[in-house]
């Protein structure tokens, strides 16, 4: 005859014995990939970059031989001087020139 929760003689068999190690499973670490996004290259830790790159495609440390645009040129006046394509590219690739 097997133990059931109702069987008082088996009640101790269903609960862990004092001193018996139990295994705790840690919850997966989730990173907020929106927090600090405009400055991710210098604010995020390498671990956050890796996590966000893997899970959201953001913060990937890709070394591109040549950027499509130089996001430093005219940055002080980007809203007026940059094309919409440059704004979009620089925002996506470098977190600069993002419309709020």
mmCIF file of C-alpha atoms in Angstrom:
data_model
loop_
_atom_site.group_PDB
_atom_site.id
_atom_site.type_symbol
_atom_site.label_atom_id
_atom_site.label_comp_id
_atom_site.label_asym_id
_atom_site.label_seq_id
_atom_site.Cartn_x
_atom_site.Cartn_y
_atom_site.Cartn_z
ATOM 1 C CA UNK A 1 0.000 0.000 0.000
ATOM 2 C CA UNK A 2 1.452 3.396 -1.012
ATOM 3 C CA UNK A 3 1.538 6.604 0.980
ATOM 4 C CA UNK A 4 -1.074 9.278 0.431
ATOM 5 C CA UNK A 5 -1.371 12.730 1.933
ATOM 6 C CA UNK A 6 -4.328 11.478 3.986
ATOM 7 C CA UNK A 7 -2.448 8.558 5.537
ATOM 8 C CA UNK A 8 -1.171 9.760 8.874
ATOM 9 C CA UNK A 9 1.422 6.995 9.098
ATOM 10 C CA UNK A 10 3.024 8.232 5.893
ATOM 11 C CA UNK A 11 2.850 11.957 6.648
ATOM 12 C CA UNK A 12 6.542 12.110 7.483
ATOM 13 C CA UNK A 13 7.461 10.444 4.191
ATOM 14 C CA UNK A 14 6.004 13.317 2.185
ATOM 15 C CA UNK A 15 7.921 16.070 3.962
ATOM 16 C CA UNK A 16 11.706 16.492 3.779
ATOM 17 C CA UNK A 17 13.567 15.072 6.739
ATOM 18 C CA UNK A 18 15.223 17.783 8.849
ATOM 19 C CA UNK A 19 18.856 18.120 7.830
ATOM 20 C CA UNK A 20 18.220 16.743 4.328
ATOM 21 C CA UNK A 21 19.668 19.094 1.724
ATOM 22 C CA UNK A 22 17.201 20.530 -0.733
ATOM 23 C CA UNK A 23 18.062 21.835 -4.144
ATOM 24 C CA UNK A 24 17.098 25.424 -4.857
ATOM 25 C CA UNK A 25 16.775 26.439 -8.474
ATOM 26 C CA UNK A 26 17.744 30.034 -9.122
ATOM 27 C CA UNK A 27 15.436 32.065 -11.303
ATOM 28 C CA UNK A 28 17.016 33.091 -14.591
ATOM 29 C CA UNK A 29 18.559 36.549 -14.583
ATOM 30 C CA UNK A 30 16.581 38.939 -16.729
ATOM 31 C CA UNK A 31 18.135 42.221 -17.808
ATOM 32 C CA UNK A 32 16.200 45.407 -18.614
ATOM 33 C CA UNK A 33 17.476 46.159 -22.103
ATOM 34 C CA UNK A 34 15.609 49.467 -22.273
ATOM 35 C CA UNK A 35 17.355 50.864 -19.200
ATOM 36 C CA UNK A 36 20.447 52.762 -20.305
ATOM 37 C CA UNK A 37 19.871 51.969 -23.990
ATOM 38 C CA UNK A 38 20.887 55.400 -25.339
ATOM 39 C CA UNK A 39 24.332 54.976 -23.724
ATOM 40 C CA UNK A 40 24.618 51.187 -23.684
ATOM 41 C CA UNK A 41 28.155 51.062 -25.075
ATOM 42 C CA UNK A 42 29.668 52.712 -22.014
ATOM 43 C CA UNK A 43 26.997 52.138 -19.325
ATOM 44 C CA UNK A 44 26.186 48.429 -19.645
ATOM 45 C CA UNK A 45 28.304 45.671 -18.173
ATOM 46 C CA UNK A 46 29.680 43.033 -20.562
ATOM 47 C CA UNK A 47 27.247 40.545 -18.998
ATOM 48 C CA UNK A 48 24.268 42.806 -19.738
ATOM 49 C CA UNK A 49 25.503 43.368 -23.301
ATOM 50 C CA UNK A 50 25.755 39.617 -23.858
ATOM 51 C CA UNK A 51 22.336 38.921 -22.319
ATOM 52 C CA UNK A 52 20.555 41.698 -24.208
ATOM 53 C CA UNK A 53 22.278 40.799 -27.480
ATOM 54 C CA UNK A 54 21.247 37.158 -27.144
ATOM 55 C CA UNK A 55 17.670 37.817 -26.026
ATOM 56 C CA UNK A 56 16.716 41.087 -27.751
ATOM 57 C CA UNK A 57 19.355 41.805 -30.398
ATOM 58 C CA UNK A 58 20.329 44.996 -28.564
ATOM 59 C CA UNK A 59 23.764 45.798 -27.193
ATOM 60 C CA UNK A 60 25.659 43.496 -29.519
ATOM 61 C CA UNK A 61 29.341 44.315 -29.559
ATOM 62 C CA UNK A 62 29.928 43.959 -33.261
ATOM 63 C CA UNK A 63 33.045 45.385 -34.725
ATOM 64 C CA UNK A 64 32.148 46.656 -38.148
ATOM 65 C CA UNK A 65 35.052 47.428 -40.450
ATOM 66 C CA UNK A 66 33.385 50.631 -41.588
ATOM 67 C CA UNK A 67 30.231 52.227 -40.254
ATOM 68 C CA UNK A 68 27.559 53.295 -42.687
ATOM 69 C CA UNK A 69 27.503 56.739 -41.025
ATOM 70 C CA UNK A 70 29.833 58.654 -38.728
ATOM 71 C CA UNK A 71 27.531 59.349 -35.796
ATOM 72 C CA UNK A 72 29.934 61.890 -34.306
ATOM 73 C CA UNK A 73 29.781 64.257 -37.298
ATOM 74 C CA UNK A 74 27.290 67.077 -36.628
ATOM 75 C CA UNK A 75 26.063 65.356 -33.467
ATOM 76 C CA UNK A 76 25.674 68.719 -31.723
ATOM 77 C CA UNK A 77 22.982 69.573 -34.320
ATOM 78 C CA UNK A 78 21.782 66.079 -35.291
ATOM 79 C CA UNK A 79 18.064 66.880 -35.195
ATOM 80 C CA UNK A 80 18.375 69.368 -38.062
ATOM 81 C CA UNK A 81 21.476 68.192 -39.912
ATOM 82 C CA UNK A 82 21.082 64.393 -40.066
ATOM 83 C CA UNK A 83 18.892 62.603 -42.607
ATOM 84 C CA UNK A 84 16.127 60.363 -41.257
ATOM 85 C CA UNK A 85 18.113 57.343 -42.455
ATOM 86 C CA UNK A 86 21.225 58.469 -40.544
ATOM 87 C CA UNK A 87 19.135 59.150 -37.414
ATOM 88 C CA UNK A 88 17.614 55.696 -37.571
ATOM 89 C CA UNK A 89 20.927 53.942 -38.261
ATOM 90 C CA UNK A 90 22.886 55.837 -35.586
ATOM 91 C CA UNK A 91 20.133 55.222 -33.034
ATOM 92 C CA UNK A 92 19.964 51.497 -33.799
ATOM 93 C CA UNK A 93 23.721 50.941 -34.000
ATOM 94 C CA UNK A 94 25.120 53.404 -31.466
ATOM 95 C CA UNK A 95 22.216 54.750 -29.386
ATOM 96 C CA UNK A 96 22.799 58.270 -30.747
ATOM 97 C CA UNK A 97 20.293 60.551 -32.447
ATOM 98 C CA UNK A 98 17.269 58.669 -31.112
ATOM 99 C CA UNK A 99 13.906 60.384 -31.357
ATOM 100 C CA UNK A 100 12.151 60.521 -27.982
#
